[in-house]
PDB file of C-alpha atoms in Angstrom:
ATOM      1  CA  PRO A   1      16.839  -8.270 -14.508  1.00 69.00           C
ATOM      2  CA  PRO A   2      14.178 -10.228 -14.294  1.00 75.00           C
ATOM      3  CA  GLU A   3      13.865 -13.578 -12.525  1.00 84.00           C
ATOM      4  CA  PRO A   4      10.938 -15.661 -13.226  1.00 89.00           C
ATOM      5  CA  LEU A   5       9.931 -18.449 -11.070  1.00 93.00           C
ATOM      6  CA  THR A   6       9.537 -22.102 -12.121  1.00 92.00           C
ATOM      7  CA  GLU A   7       6.433 -23.643 -12.098  1.00 94.00           C
ATOM      8  CA  SER A   8       7.423 -25.814  -8.860  1.00 95.00           C
ATOM      9  CA  GLU A   9       8.287 -22.566  -7.147  1.00 96.00           C
ATOM     10  CA  VAL A  10       5.069 -20.970  -7.742  1.00 97.00           C
ATOM     11  CA  MET A  11       3.311 -24.176  -6.661  1.00 96.00           C
ATOM     12  CA  ARG A  12       5.378 -23.922  -3.433  1.00 96.00           C
ATOM     13  CA  LEU A  13       4.467 -20.398  -2.793  1.00 96.00           C
ATOM     14  CA  LEU A  14       0.561 -21.391  -3.489  1.00 96.00           C
ATOM     15  CA  LYS A  15       0.593 -24.356  -1.338  1.00 95.00           C
ATOM     16  CA  GLN A  16       1.690 -21.706   1.723  1.00 95.00           C
ATOM     17  CA  ILE A  17      -1.968 -20.500   1.388  1.00 93.00           C
ATOM     18  CA  SER A  18      -4.097 -21.491   4.008  1.00 84.00           C
ATOM     19  CA  PRO A  19      -6.705 -23.969   2.913  1.00 78.00           C
ATOM     20  CA  ASP A  20      -9.298 -22.812   5.412  1.00 76.00           C
ATOM     21  CA  LYS A  21     -12.406 -21.759   3.873  1.00 72.00           C
ATOM     22  CA  ARG A  22     -13.574 -19.878   6.648  1.00 74.00           C
ATOM     23  CA  PHE A  23     -11.376 -17.186   5.744  1.00 81.00           C
ATOM     24  CA  ILE A  24     -11.769 -14.935   2.571  1.00 87.00           C
ATOM     25  CA  GLY A  25      -8.236 -13.631   2.518  1.00 92.00           C
ATOM     26  CA  PRO A  26      -6.475 -16.989   1.447  1.00 93.00           C
ATOM     27  CA  GLN A  27      -9.243 -17.940  -1.072  1.00 93.00           C
ATOM     28  CA  ARG A  28      -8.841 -14.548  -2.399  1.00 95.00           C
ATOM     29  CA  ASP A  29      -4.892 -14.407  -2.373  1.00 96.00           C
ATOM     30  CA  ARG A  30      -4.910 -17.683  -4.009  1.00 96.00           C
ATOM     31  CA  ALA A  31      -7.107 -16.694  -6.950  1.00 97.00           C
ATOM     32  CA  LEU A  32      -4.975 -13.355  -7.398  1.00 98.00           C
ATOM     33  CA  ILE A  33      -1.397 -14.981  -7.646  1.00 97.00           C
ATOM     34  CA  VAL A  34      -3.051 -17.536 -10.217  1.00 97.00           C
ATOM     35  CA  VAL A  35      -4.546 -14.486 -12.397  1.00 98.00           C
ATOM     36  CA  LEU A  36      -1.036 -12.510 -12.205  1.00 97.00           C
ATOM     37  CA  TRP A  37       0.716 -15.752 -13.155  1.00 97.00           C
ATOM     38  CA  ARG A  38      -1.433 -17.377 -15.594  1.00 97.00           C
ATOM     39  CA  ALA A  39      -2.910 -14.546 -17.579  1.00 97.00           C
ATOM     40  CA  GLN A  40       0.421 -12.336 -17.392  1.00 96.00           C
ATOM     41  CA  LEU A  41      -1.773  -9.214 -15.961  1.00 97.00           C
ATOM     42  CA  ARG A  42       0.005  -5.918 -14.344  1.00 96.00           C
ATOM     43  CA  ILE A  43      -1.067  -5.906 -10.826  1.00 97.00           C
ATOM     44  CA  ASP A  44      -3.220  -2.710 -11.425  1.00 96.00           C
ATOM     45  CA  GLU A  45      -5.019  -4.635 -14.344  1.00 97.00           C
ATOM     46  CA  ALA A  46      -5.722  -7.519 -12.240  1.00 98.00           C
ATOM     47  CA  LEU A  47      -6.672  -5.162  -9.081  1.00 97.00           C
ATOM     48  CA  SER A  48      -9.213  -3.273 -11.348  1.00 97.00           C
ATOM     49  CA  LEU A  49     -11.018  -6.457 -12.687  1.00 97.00           C
ATOM     50  CA  LYS A  50     -14.693  -6.401 -12.415  1.00 96.00           C
ATOM     51  CA  PRO A  51     -16.915  -9.697 -12.367  1.00 96.00           C
ATOM     52  CA  SER A  52     -18.196  -8.780 -15.870  1.00 96.00           C
ATOM     53  CA  ASP A  53     -14.865  -8.862 -17.132  1.00 97.00           C
ATOM     54  CA  PHE A  54     -14.334 -12.597 -16.421  1.00 98.00           C
ATOM     55  CA  ASP A  55     -16.075 -14.647 -18.701  1.00 97.00           C
ATOM     56  CA  PRO A  56     -15.897 -18.352 -17.567  1.00 97.00           C
ATOM     57  CA  ARG A  57     -16.908 -19.947 -20.753  1.00 97.00           C
ATOM     58  CA  ARG A  58     -14.688 -18.332 -22.819  1.00 97.00           C
ATOM     59  CA  LEU A  59     -11.587 -18.478 -20.448  1.00 97.00           C
ATOM     60  CA  THR A  60     -11.200 -14.763 -20.945  1.00 97.00           C
ATOM     61  CA  LEU A  61     -10.427 -11.700 -18.626  1.00 98.00           C
ATOM     62  CA  ARG A  62     -11.383  -7.956 -20.333  1.00 97.00           C
ATOM     63  CA  VAL A  63      -8.898  -5.488 -19.319  1.00 97.00           C
ATOM     64  CA  LEU A  64     -10.296  -2.141 -19.706  1.00 95.00           C
ATOM     65  CA  HIS A  65      -7.552   0.112 -18.732  1.00 92.00           C
ATOM     66  CA  GLY A  66      -4.082  -1.387 -19.775  1.00 90.00           C
ATOM     67  CA  LYS A  67      -0.808   0.329 -19.958  1.00 89.00           C
ATOM     68  CA  GLY A  68      -1.156   3.553 -21.982  1.00 88.00           C
ATOM     69  CA  ASP A  69      -5.069   3.032 -21.277  1.00 90.00           C
ATOM     70  CA  ARG A  70      -5.267   0.190 -23.906  1.00 92.00           C
ATOM     71  CA  SER A  71      -7.782  -2.412 -23.361  1.00 94.00           C
ATOM     72  CA  ARG A  72      -7.561  -6.160 -24.286  1.00 95.00           C
ATOM     73  CA  VAL A  73      -8.425  -9.390 -23.619  1.00 96.00           C
ATOM     74  CA  ALA A  74      -6.443 -11.960 -22.232  1.00 96.00           C
ATOM     75  CA  ALA A  75      -6.785 -15.483 -21.886  1.00 96.00           C
ATOM     76  CA  ILE A  76      -6.414 -17.819 -18.888  1.00 96.00           C
ATOM     77  CA  ASP A  77      -6.658 -21.693 -18.893  1.00 96.00           C
ATOM     78  CA  ALA A  78      -9.487 -23.779 -17.283  1.00 96.00           C
ATOM     79  CA  ARG A  79      -7.758 -24.448 -14.394  1.00 96.00           C
ATOM     80  CA  ALA A  80      -7.212 -20.897 -13.470  1.00 96.00           C
ATOM     81  CA  ALA A  81     -10.533 -20.057 -14.505  1.00 97.00           C
ATOM     82  CA  ASP A  82     -11.742 -22.531 -11.481  1.00 96.00           C
ATOM     83  CA  GLU A  83      -9.514 -20.938  -8.962  1.00 95.00           C
ATOM     84  CA  LEU A  84     -11.241 -17.453 -10.200  1.00 97.00           C
ATOM     85  CA  SER A  85     -14.729 -18.962  -9.955  1.00 97.00           C
ATOM     86  CA  ARG A  86     -14.168 -20.481  -6.542  1.00 94.00           C
ATOM     87  CA  TRP A  87     -13.027 -17.157  -5.331  1.00 94.00           C
ATOM     88  CA  LEU A  88     -16.088 -15.388  -7.156  1.00 95.00           C
ATOM     89  CA  GLU A  89     -18.397 -17.667  -5.150  1.00 93.00           C
ATOM     90  CA  ILE A  90     -16.836 -16.773  -1.896  1.00 91.00           C
ATOM     91  CA  ARG A  91     -16.675 -13.157  -2.838  1.00 93.00           C
ATOM     92  CA  ALA A  92     -20.475 -13.041  -3.198  1.00 91.00           C
ATOM     93  CA  ARG A  93     -20.968 -14.111   0.369  1.00 88.00           C
ATOM     94  CA  ILE A  94     -19.375 -10.913   1.522  1.00 88.00           C
ATOM     95  CA  PRO A  95     -21.739  -8.059   2.735  1.00 87.00           C
ATOM     96  CA  GLY A  96     -22.091  -5.254   0.257  1.00 85.00           C
ATOM     97  CA  VAL A  97     -20.239  -6.954  -2.577  1.00 88.00           C
ATOM     98  CA  ASN A  98     -22.157  -6.468  -5.707  1.00 86.00           C
ATOM     99  CA  GLY A  99     -21.140  -6.387  -9.701  1.00 83.00           C
ATOM    100  CA  HIS A 100     -19.618  -2.869  -9.292  1.00 87.00           C
ATOM    101  CA  ARG A 101     -17.171  -3.851  -6.814  1.00 92.00           C
ATOM    102  CA  THR A 102     -13.677  -5.366  -8.264  1.00 95.00           C
ATOM    103  CA  ILE A 103     -13.263  -8.684  -8.102  1.00 96.00           C
ATOM    104  CA  PHE A 104     -10.175  -8.759  -5.619  1.00 96.00           C
ATOM    105  CA  CYS A 105     -11.774  -6.834  -2.652  1.00 93.00           C
ATOM    106  CA  ASN A 106     -11.295  -7.183   0.978  1.00 89.00           C
ATOM    107  CA  GLY A 107     -13.758  -7.966   3.893  1.00 84.00           C
ATOM    108  CA  ARG A 108     -15.421  -4.701   3.380  1.00 85.00           C
ATOM    109  CA  ALA A 109     -15.909  -4.874  -0.089  1.00 85.00           C
ATOM    110  CA  ASN A 110     -13.089  -2.352  -0.768  1.00 90.00           C
ATOM    111  CA  LYS A 111     -10.644  -2.417  -4.045  1.00 92.00           C
ATOM    112  CA  LEU A 112      -7.226  -4.600  -2.554  1.00 94.00           C
ATOM    113  CA  ALA A 113      -4.600  -2.417  -2.460  1.00 95.00           C
ATOM    114  CA  ALA A 114      -1.162  -3.109  -4.170  1.00 96.00           C
ATOM    115  CA  SER A 115       0.875  -2.887  -1.166  1.00 96.00           C
ATOM    116  CA  HIS A 116      -1.588  -5.649   0.318  1.00 95.00           C
ATOM    117  CA  VAL A 117      -0.472  -7.719  -2.350  1.00 96.00           C
ATOM    118  CA  ARG A 118       3.478  -6.837  -2.166  1.00 96.00           C
ATOM    119  CA  ARG A 119       3.385  -7.728   1.756  1.00 96.00           C
ATOM    120  CA  THR A 120       1.477 -10.957   1.104  1.00 96.00           C
ATOM    121  CA  LEU A 121       3.667 -12.512  -1.465  1.00 97.00           C
ATOM    122  CA  LYS A 122       6.842 -11.565   0.478  1.00 96.00           C
ATOM    123  CA  ARG A 123       5.222 -13.359   3.331  1.00 96.00           C
ATOM    124  CA  LEU A 124       4.490 -16.287   1.201  1.00 97.00           C
ATOM    125  CA  ALA A 125       7.540 -16.166  -0.385  1.00 97.00           C
ATOM    126  CA  ALA A 126       9.351 -16.562   2.979  1.00 97.00           C
ATOM    127  CA  LYS A 127       7.084 -19.133   4.384  1.00 96.00           C
ATOM    128  CA  ALA A 128       7.885 -21.440   1.136  1.00 97.00           C
ATOM    129  CA  GLY A 129      11.693 -20.753   1.420  1.00 97.00           C
ATOM    130  CA  LEU A 130      12.038 -19.121  -2.024  1.00 96.00           C
ATOM    131  CA  GLU A 131      15.122 -17.222  -2.205  1.00 93.00           C
ATOM    132  CA  LYS A 132      14.290 -15.485  -5.388  1.00 93.00           C
ATOM    133  CA  ARG A 133      12.535 -11.992  -5.038  1.00 93.00           C
ATOM    134  CA  VAL A 134       8.645 -12.551  -5.344  1.00 96.00           C
ATOM    135  CA  HIS A 135       6.507  -9.670  -6.483  1.00 95.00           C
ATOM    136  CA  ALA A 136       3.470  -9.322  -8.819  1.00 95.00           C
ATOM    137  CA  HIS A 137       5.020  -8.474 -12.079  1.00 93.00           C
ATOM    138  CA  GLY A 138       7.505 -11.418 -11.621  1.00 93.00           C
ATOM    139  CA  LEU A 139       4.449 -13.690 -11.668  1.00 95.00           C
ATOM    140  CA  ARG A 140       3.487 -11.744 -15.015  1.00 93.00           C
ATOM    141  CA  HIS A 141       7.442 -12.511 -16.130  1.00 90.00           C
ATOM    142  CA  THR A 142       7.133 -15.900 -15.117  1.00 92.00           C
ATOM    143  CA  GLY A 143       3.480 -16.339 -17.449  1.00 93.00           C
ATOM    144  CA  ALA A 144       5.157 -15.030 -20.107  1.00 90.00           C
ATOM    145  CA  SER A 145       8.288 -16.942 -20.020  1.00 88.00           C
ATOM    146  CA  GLU A 146       6.242 -20.216 -19.920  1.00 90.00           C
ATOM    147  CA  LEU A 147       4.926 -19.219 -22.931  1.00 91.00           C
ATOM    148  CA  VAL A 148       7.800 -18.619 -24.894  1.00 87.00           C
ATOM    149  CA  ALA A 149       9.118 -21.844 -23.592  1.00 85.00           C
ATOM    150  CA  GLU A 150       5.779 -23.243 -24.866  1.00 88.00           C
ATOM    151  CA  GLY A 151       6.542 -22.004 -28.514  1.00 87.00           C
ATOM    152  CA  MET A 152       3.842 -19.482 -28.267  1.00 90.00           C
ATOM    153  CA  PRO A 153       4.135 -17.063 -31.152  1.00 90.00           C
ATOM    154  CA  LEU A 154       5.245 -13.733 -30.440  1.00 88.00           C
ATOM    155  CA  LEU A 155       2.368 -11.624 -32.011  1.00 88.00           C
ATOM    156  CA  ASP A 156       0.305 -13.969 -29.384  1.00 92.00           C
ATOM    157  CA  ILE A 157       2.267 -13.100 -26.503  1.00 90.00           C
ATOM    158  CA  GLN A 158       2.187  -9.683 -27.500  1.00 91.00           C
ATOM    159  CA  GLN A 159      -1.533  -9.507 -27.149  1.00 92.00           C
ATOM    160  CA  GLN A 160      -1.640 -11.432 -24.114  1.00 93.00           C
ATOM    161  CA  LEU A 161       0.780  -9.036 -22.207  1.00 92.00           C
ATOM    162  CA  GLY A 162      -0.889  -5.871 -23.893  1.00 91.00           C
ATOM    163  CA  HIS A 163       2.237  -4.366 -25.644  1.00 89.00           C
ATOM    164  CA  ALA A 164       1.354  -1.690 -28.297  1.00 86.00           C
ATOM    165  CA  SER A 165       4.528  -3.473 -30.379  1.00 87.00           C
ATOM    166  CA  ALA A 166       6.077  -6.675 -31.453  1.00 84.00           C
ATOM    167  CA  ALA A 167       9.424  -4.925 -30.672  1.00 85.00           C
ATOM    168  CA  THR A 168       8.349  -4.276 -27.193  1.00 80.00           C
ATOM    169  CA  THR A 169       7.478  -7.644 -26.632  1.00 81.00           C
ATOM    170  CA  ASN A 170      10.560  -9.301 -28.084  1.00 80.00           C
ATOM    171  CA  ALA A 171      12.678  -6.756 -26.054  1.00 76.00           C
ATOM    172  CA  TYR A 172      10.895  -7.679 -23.004  1.00 72.00           C
ATOM    173  CA  LEU A 173      10.930 -11.681 -23.988  1.00 76.00           C
ATOM    174  CA  HIS A 174      14.725 -11.368 -24.559  1.00 72.00           C
ATOM    175  CA  THR A 175      15.673 -10.103 -20.814  1.00 69.00           C
ATOM    176  CA  LEU A 176      13.070 -13.263 -19.573  1.00 65.00           C
ATOM    177  CA  ASP A 177      15.023 -15.509 -21.748  1.00 62.00           C
ATOM    178  CA  ALA A 178      18.324 -14.710 -20.445  1.00 62.00           C
ATOM    179  CA  GLY A 179      18.723 -18.292 -18.341  1.00 62.00           C
ATOM    180  CA  GLN A 180      17.567 -19.917 -21.297  1.00 61.00           C
ATOM    181  CA  ARG A 181      19.727 -18.665 -23.730  1.00 60.00           C
ATOM    182  CA  THR A 182      22.863 -19.311 -21.611  1.00 63.00           C
ATOM    183  CA  ALA A 183      21.913 -22.724 -20.966  1.00 64.00           C
ATOM    184  CA  ARG A 184      21.652 -23.132 -24.615  1.00 62.00           C
ATOM    185  CA  MET A 185      25.099 -21.679 -25.595  1.00 66.00           C
ATOM    186  CA  ARG A 186      26.780 -23.720 -22.449  1.00 70.00           C
ATOM    187  CA  SER A 187      25.534 -26.982 -24.018  1.00 72.00           C
ATOM    188  CA  ARG A 188      26.964 -26.536 -27.688  1.00 69.00           C
ATOM    189  CA  THR A 189      29.739 -28.707 -28.695  1.00 72.00           C
ATOM    190  CA  TRP A 190      32.197 -28.595 -31.492  1.00 78.00           C
ATOM    191  CA  GLY A 191      34.715 -31.102 -33.098  1.00 71.00           C
ATOM    192  CA  ASP A 192      35.399 -34.725 -32.094  1.00 64.00           C
TER     193      ASP A 192
END
């Protein structure tokens, strides 16, 4: 079953990223983690983003080829947009990078591999002392569970996640909400 992280655990993960601005990897990885978490994107969706897919004024990311080859617009918050904008400023200084290259590229301007993300998340989770399994889709789960906790309407969550049907979203959210549901059930009282 999914095991979403708490906001505190995500922050611990982000704190493990080196603040040294001389290296592009840490800044890119930080922006990518934030996008996976706050925009609830699938790993392939995030790694396929191009600069023209990001609208910093509207705080949106355009996903051209989501699951089932469906497109959608995902919203992000201002702080996540700032993280992404900082990375794009650094990215612009990489030789050979242009608007046709993906946002999350390596130092040779090549699209970042999902295997790199898996290794990076595993390493950062170990450094942060997190016992939960930390993976890209888990960050999507984390963001989705936060939307539920904030009372976001089901149809808004469906569109954000890129699900074709509300039934899929409902089933998806039901698995994420198991811990919260059991806590609510345990807190019930009866009698005097």
